[in-house]
Amino acid sequence: MPDLTKLASPLDVGGVRIRNRVFLAPMSGITDEPFRQRAYAHGAGLVVSEMVASGELAKGRAGCDLRIRHSGLPVHMVQLAGREAAHMAEGARIAAGEGADIIDINMGCPAKKVTGGYAGSALMRDLDHALSLIEAVVGAVAVPVTVKMRLGWDESALNAPMLARRAEQAGVRMVTVHGRTRCQFYQGKADWRAIARIKDAVSIPVVANGDVGSPAEATDILDQSGADAVMIGRAHYGAPWTAGSIAATAAGEAASGVPASPQALADYVISHYEDMLALYGVESGLRQARKHLGWYLDRHATGVADDRRKAILTSFEPARVIAVLREVFSSAAEANLRSAA
């Protein structure tokens, strides 16, 4: 078994120093500025923006500026999605102009609204076209470019090793691989051993992704994949400290800032809610925050009464939501505070 302490060591990505090897995955509609700031404060080595559509960014569509805005963290990484080389290049230039230190290309998203536009993991069905996008982005910016992919479109086309090898030849400085095909979506178990084939195909860092949410799982994915780092996504639902807690365990340290009492958890959730309202404005913010509030309730207050939950998730009055949140979390039993490990 590999030594988990590997994850505590820094990683160089095209000259950009990453403080440890436990990363927050980009997640659309989730890893916005308030979420990334929390994950980084807890100790995640690298945090990535939610996916930004390059065409919309290039055309100046409303809302894109918030997705690429520099959040003040030491490393600002922006993920772009798209299928037009000109838009991808222009989006990369815009993101770099806003201070992006690393540009990531999304070739792994399985969502039908993305693959239906021949972007995301649909690009793995046409590697020549995928490479044209990579070359356009690498040629457009001076900052490191990375790629996030899946094992392939389906079990008959497990071409991630070939894509990774060609991406490295085109100048990509790191690849992340989710251990499922596009057609699996998130069903079944991620195939961590399959990621080893990508690791064998390239000399640049490989990041393993899929079904990791604990130090034990991080150890297992390293063992089976041989990867250089791990990236964690859905395990952060209701627990923005997950990556940081695993990184702390790897370093033999205590996790930073994890709420340790019902009162601390109430303060934490309310602060997150207020930061989202400040970023998006009240009308949009209270709607976008509801999924996070639901995850906090699911993870830490499973016994909340239906009327309390409904008040939190449907009210259009922030003061009312905050009052009920404080009531629910402050009265929660210590046993309902689940460990992030």
PDB file of N, CA and C in Angstrom, residues 115-169:
ATOM      1  N   THR A 115     -22.906  17.177 -23.503  1.00  0.00           N
ATOM      2  CA  THR A 115     -22.516  16.252 -24.565  1.00  0.00           C
ATOM      3  C   THR A 115     -23.402  16.412 -25.796  1.00  0.00           C
ATOM      4  N   GLY A 116     -24.634  16.859 -25.590  1.00  0.00           N
ATOM      5  CA  GLY A 116     -25.522  17.097 -26.726  1.00  0.00           C
ATOM      6  C   GLY A 116     -25.003  18.190 -27.634  1.00  0.00           C
ATOM      7  N   GLY A 117     -24.181  19.080 -27.083  1.00  0.00           N
ATOM      8  CA  GLY A 117     -23.542  20.123 -27.877  1.00  0.00           C
ATOM      9  C   GLY A 117     -22.146  19.730 -28.301  1.00  0.00           C
ATOM     10  N   TYR A 118     -21.853  18.436 -28.200  1.00  0.00           N
ATOM     11  CA  TYR A 118     -20.558  17.875 -28.608  1.00  0.00           C
ATOM     12  C   TYR A 118     -19.394  18.464 -27.814  1.00  0.00           C
ATOM     13  N   ALA A 119     -19.645  18.738 -26.545  1.00  0.00           N
ATOM     14  CA  ALA A 119     -18.595  19.201 -25.637  1.00  0.00           C
ATOM     15  C   ALA A 119     -18.475  18.187 -24.507  1.00  0.00           C
ATOM     16  N   GLY A 120     -17.669  18.511 -23.483  1.00  0.00           N
ATOM     17  CA  GLY A 120     -17.496  17.607 -22.362  1.00  0.00           C
ATOM     18  C   GLY A 120     -16.967  16.258 -22.830  1.00  0.00           C
ATOM     19  N   SER A 121     -17.509  15.178 -22.285  1.00  0.00           N
ATOM     20  CA  SER A 121     -16.994  13.848 -22.614  1.00  0.00           C
ATOM     21  C   SER A 121     -17.319  13.427 -24.042  1.00  0.00           C
ATOM     22  N   ALA A 122     -18.207  14.137 -24.728  1.00  0.00           N
ATOM     23  CA  ALA A 122     -18.466  13.823 -26.141  1.00  0.00           C
ATOM     24  C   ALA A 122     -17.204  14.024 -26.982  1.00  0.00           C
ATOM     25  N   LEU A 123     -16.298  14.855 -26.519  1.00  0.00           N
ATOM     26  CA  LEU A 123     -15.055  15.088 -27.256  1.00  0.00           C
ATOM     27  C   LEU A 123     -14.196  13.833 -27.317  1.00  0.00           C
ATOM     28  N   MET A 124     -14.420  12.885 -26.394  1.00  0.00           N
ATOM     29  CA  MET A 124     -13.643  11.647 -26.412  1.00  0.00           C
ATOM     30  C   MET A 124     -14.069  10.726 -27.552  1.00  0.00           C
ATOM     31  N   ARG A 125     -15.102  11.103 -28.275  1.00  0.00           N
ATOM     32  CA  ARG A 125     -15.538  10.325 -29.442  1.00  0.00           C
ATOM     33  C   ARG A 125     -14.805  10.764 -30.706  1.00  0.00           C
ATOM     34  N   ASP A 126     -14.097  11.889 -30.615  1.00  0.00           N
ATOM     35  CA  ASP A 126     -13.368  12.413 -31.780  1.00  0.00           C
ATOM     36  C   ASP A 126     -12.073  13.037 -31.275  1.00  0.00           C
ATOM     37  N   LEU A 127     -11.038  12.224 -31.136  1.00  0.00           N
ATOM     38  CA  LEU A 127      -9.799  12.709 -30.536  1.00  0.00           C
ATOM     39  C   LEU A 127      -9.105  13.753 -31.392  1.00  0.00           C
ATOM     40  N   ASP A 128      -9.264  13.700 -32.701  1.00  0.00           N
ATOM     41  CA  ASP A 128      -8.649  14.727 -33.540  1.00  0.00           C
ATOM     42  C   ASP A 128      -9.261  16.092 -33.236  1.00  0.00           C
ATOM     43  N   HIS A 129     -10.579  16.113 -33.092  1.00  0.00           N
ATOM     44  CA  HIS A 129     -11.225  17.386 -32.751  1.00  0.00           C
ATOM     45  C   HIS A 129     -10.847  17.822 -31.342  1.00  0.00           C
ATOM     46  N   ALA A 130     -10.809  16.872 -30.411  1.00  0.00           N
ATOM     47  CA  ALA A 130     -10.396  17.196 -29.044  1.00  0.00           C
ATOM     48  C   ALA A 130      -9.010  17.827 -29.040  1.00  0.00           C
ATOM     49  N   LEU A 131      -8.101  17.272 -29.831  1.00  0.00           N
ATOM     50  CA  LEU A 131      -6.749  17.815 -29.887  1.00  0.00           C
ATOM     51  C   LEU A 131      -6.708  19.205 -30.507  1.00  0.00           C
ATOM     52  N   SER A 132      -7.611  19.481 -31.436  1.00  0.00           N
ATOM     53  CA  SER A 132      -7.638  20.824 -32.016  1.00  0.00           C
ATOM     54  C   SER A 132      -7.999  21.866 -30.956  1.00  0.00           C
ATOM     55  N   LEU A 133      -8.863  21.488 -30.016  1.00  0.00           N
ATOM     56  CA  LEU A 133      -9.222  22.409 -28.926  1.00  0.00           C
ATOM     57  C   LEU A 133      -8.051  22.581 -27.974  1.00  0.00           C
ATOM     58  N   ILE A 134      -7.385  21.485 -27.646  1.00  0.00           N
ATOM     59  CA  ILE A 134      -6.228  21.557 -26.757  1.00  0.00           C
ATOM     60  C   ILE A 134      -5.150  22.442 -27.358  1.00  0.00           C
ATOM     61  N   GLU A 135      -4.854  22.238 -28.630  1.00  0.00           N
ATOM     62  CA  GLU A 135      -3.825  23.031 -29.292  1.00  0.00           C
ATOM     63  C   GLU A 135      -4.199  24.505 -29.331  1.00  0.00           C
ATOM     64  N   ALA A 136      -5.485  24.793 -29.522  1.00  0.00           N
ATOM     65  CA  ALA A 136      -5.931  26.188 -29.555  1.00  0.00           C
ATOM     66  C   ALA A 136      -5.738  26.861 -28.204  1.00  0.00           C
ATOM     67  N   VAL A 137      -6.064  26.155 -27.129  1.00  0.00           N
ATOM     68  CA  VAL A 137      -5.931  26.740 -25.795  1.00  0.00           C
ATOM     69  C   VAL A 137      -4.459  26.888 -25.412  1.00  0.00           C
ATOM     70  N   VAL A 138      -3.671  25.840 -25.651  1.00  0.00           N
ATOM     71  CA  VAL A 138      -2.241  25.912 -25.332  1.00  0.00           C
ATOM     72  C   VAL A 138      -1.571  27.046 -26.098  1.00  0.00           C
ATOM     73  N   GLY A 139      -1.967  27.232 -27.332  1.00  0.00           N
ATOM     74  CA  GLY A 139      -1.377  28.289 -28.142  1.00  0.00           C
ATOM     75  C   GLY A 139      -1.844  29.684 -27.780  1.00  0.00           C
ATOM     76  N   ALA A 140      -2.956  29.765 -27.038  1.00  0.00           N
ATOM     77  CA  ALA A 140      -3.536  31.077 -26.738  1.00  0.00           C
ATOM     78  C   ALA A 140      -3.017  31.701 -25.458  1.00  0.00           C
ATOM     79  N   VAL A 141      -2.496  30.888 -24.544  1.00  0.00           N
ATOM     80  CA  VAL A 141      -2.111  31.405 -23.224  1.00  0.00           C
ATOM     81  C   VAL A 141      -0.717  30.933 -22.836  1.00  0.00           C
ATOM     82  N   ALA A 142      -0.112  31.684 -21.920  1.00  0.00           N
ATOM     83  CA  ALA A 142       1.216  31.317 -21.418  1.00  0.00           C
ATOM     84  C   ALA A 142       1.133  30.477 -20.154  1.00  0.00           C
ATOM     85  N   VAL A 143      -0.049  30.393 -19.532  1.00  0.00           N
ATOM     86  CA  VAL A 143      -0.198  29.641 -18.287  1.00  0.00           C
ATOM     87  C   VAL A 143      -0.367  28.157 -18.603  1.00  0.00           C
ATOM     88  N   PRO A 144      -0.116  27.275 -17.615  1.00  0.00           N
ATOM     89  CA  PRO A 144      -0.284  25.835 -17.855  1.00  0.00           C
ATOM     90  C   PRO A 144      -1.724  25.474 -18.210  1.00  0.00           C
ATOM     91  N   VAL A 145      -1.862  24.495 -19.094  1.00  0.00           N
ATOM     92  CA  VAL A 145      -3.166  23.974 -19.502  1.00  0.00           C
ATOM     93  C   VAL A 145      -3.254  22.518 -19.047  1.00  0.00           C
ATOM     94  N   THR A 146      -4.393  22.142 -18.487  1.00  0.00           N
ATOM     95  CA  THR A 146      -4.645  20.782 -18.031  1.00  0.00           C
ATOM     96  C   THR A 146      -5.929  20.274 -18.667  1.00  0.00           C
ATOM     97  N   VAL A 147      -6.163  18.968 -18.576  1.00  0.00           N
ATOM     98  CA  VAL A 147      -7.373  18.370 -19.151  1.00  0.00           C
ATOM     99  C   VAL A 147      -7.988  17.419 -18.138  1.00  0.00           C
ATOM    100  N   LYS A 148      -9.314  17.465 -18.023  1.00  0.00           N
ATOM    101  CA  LYS A 148     -10.051  16.505 -17.203  1.00  0.00           C
ATOM    102  C   LYS A 148     -10.896  15.645 -18.133  1.00  0.00           C
ATOM    103  N   MET A 149     -10.777  14.325 -17.981  1.00  0.00           N
ATOM    104  CA  MET A 149     -11.436  13.402 -18.893  1.00  0.00           C
ATOM    105  C   MET A 149     -12.038  12.230 -18.125  1.00  0.00           C
ATOM    106  N   ARG A 150     -12.719  11.356 -18.868  1.00  0.00           N
ATOM    107  CA  ARG A 150     -13.187  10.075 -18.327  1.00  0.00           C
ATOM    108  C   ARG A 150     -12.384   8.942 -18.984  1.00  0.00           C
ATOM    109  N   LEU A 151     -12.731   7.712 -18.682  1.00  0.00           N
ATOM    110  CA  LEU A 151     -12.021   6.581 -19.268  1.00  0.00           C
ATOM    111  C   LEU A 151     -12.294   6.466 -20.761  1.00  0.00           C
ATOM    112  N   GLY A 152     -13.416   6.991 -21.183  1.00  0.00           N
ATOM    113  CA  GLY A 152     -13.829   6.932 -22.578  1.00  0.00           C
ATOM    114  C   GLY A 152     -15.319   7.182 -22.664  1.00  0.00           C
ATOM    115  N   TRP A 153     -15.867   7.111 -23.875  1.00  0.00           N
ATOM    116  CA  TRP A 153     -17.298   7.323 -24.039  1.00  0.00           C
ATOM    117  C   TRP A 153     -18.091   6.142 -23.474  1.00  0.00           C
ATOM    118  N   ASP A 154     -17.659   4.931 -23.802  1.00  0.00           N
ATOM    119  CA  ASP A 154     -18.301   3.739 -23.267  1.00  0.00           C
ATOM    120  C   ASP A 154     -17.258   2.623 -23.190  1.00  0.00           C
ATOM    121  N   GLU A 155     -17.697   1.438 -22.792  1.00  0.00           N
ATOM    122  CA  GLU A 155     -16.754   0.340 -22.582  1.00  0.00           C
ATOM    123  C   GLU A 155     -16.081  -0.123 -23.872  1.00  0.00           C
ATOM    124  N   SER A 156     -16.651   0.212 -25.019  1.00  0.00           N
ATOM    125  CA  SER A 156     -16.055  -0.188 -26.294  1.00  0.00           C
ATOM    126  C   SER A 156     -15.007   0.806 -26.790  1.00  0.00           C
ATOM    127  N   ALA A 157     -14.864   1.924 -26.081  1.00  0.00           N
ATOM    128  CA  ALA A 157     -13.938   2.972 -26.529  1.00  0.00           C
ATOM    129  C   ALA A 157     -13.227   3.583 -25.325  1.00  0.00           C
ATOM    130  N   LEU A 158     -12.374   2.790 -24.686  1.00  0.00           N
ATOM    131  CA  LEU A 158     -11.625   3.252 -23.511  1.00  0.00           C
ATOM    132  C   LEU A 158     -10.326   3.905 -23.987  1.00  0.00           C
ATOM    133  N   ASN A 159     -10.463   5.109 -24.533  1.00  0.00           N
ATOM    134  CA  ASN A 159      -9.344   5.752 -25.213  1.00  0.00           C
ATOM    135  C   ASN A 159      -8.667   6.851 -24.407  1.00  0.00           C
ATOM    136  N   ALA A 160      -8.897   6.877 -23.093  1.00  0.00           N
ATOM    137  CA  ALA A 160      -8.250   7.904 -22.269  1.00  0.00           C
ATOM    138  C   ALA A 160      -6.726   7.864 -22.357  1.00  0.00           C
ATOM    139  N   PRO A 161      -6.080   6.681 -22.377  1.00  0.00           N
ATOM    140  CA  PRO A 161      -4.614   6.691 -22.501  1.00  0.00           C
ATOM    141  C   PRO A 161      -4.134   7.391 -23.775  1.00  0.00           C
ATOM    142  N   MET A 162      -4.825   7.170 -24.887  1.00  0.00           N
ATOM    143  CA  MET A 162      -4.434   7.806 -26.138  1.00  0.00           C
ATOM    144  C   MET A 162      -4.658   9.315 -26.082  1.00  0.00           C
ATOM    145  N   LEU A 163      -5.805   9.728 -25.527  1.00  0.00           N
ATOM    146  CA  LEU A 163      -6.070  11.158 -25.403  1.00  0.00           C
ATOM    147  C   LEU A 163      -5.040  11.819 -24.502  1.00  0.00           C
ATOM    148  N   ALA A 164      -4.732  11.179 -23.378  1.00  0.00           N
ATOM    149  CA  ALA A 164      -3.757  11.753 -22.453  1.00  0.00           C
ATOM    150  C   ALA A 164      -2.381  11.884 -23.107  1.00  0.00           C
ATOM    151  N   ARG A 165      -1.976  10.852 -23.844  1.00  0.00           N
ATOM    152  CA  ARG A 165      -0.668  10.883 -24.503  1.00  0.00           C
ATOM    153  C   ARG A 165      -0.612  12.000 -25.550  1.00  0.00           C
ATOM    154  N   ARG A 166      -1.652  12.116 -26.347  1.00  0.00           N
ATOM    155  CA  ARG A 166      -1.675  13.168 -27.368  1.00  0.00           C
ATOM    156  C   ARG A 166      -1.776  14.551 -26.726  1.00  0.00           C
ATOM    157  N   ALA A 167      -2.508  14.645 -25.608  1.00  0.00           N
ATOM    158  CA  ALA A 167      -2.604  15.921 -24.898  1.00  0.00           C
ATOM    159  C   ALA A 167      -1.237  16.345 -24.373  1.00  0.00           C
ATOM    160  N   GLU A 168      -0.482  15.399 -23.816  1.00  0.00           N
ATOM    161  CA  GLU A 168       0.861  15.720 -23.327  1.00  0.00           C
ATOM    162  C   GLU A 168       1.742  16.204 -24.476  1.00  0.00           C
ATOM    163  N   GLN A 169       1.676  15.554 -25.612  1.00  0.00           N
ATOM    164  CA  GLN A 169       2.470  15.955 -26.766  1.00  0.00           C
ATOM    165  C   GLN A 169       2.094  17.353 -27.252  1.00  0.00           C
TER     166      GLN A 169
END
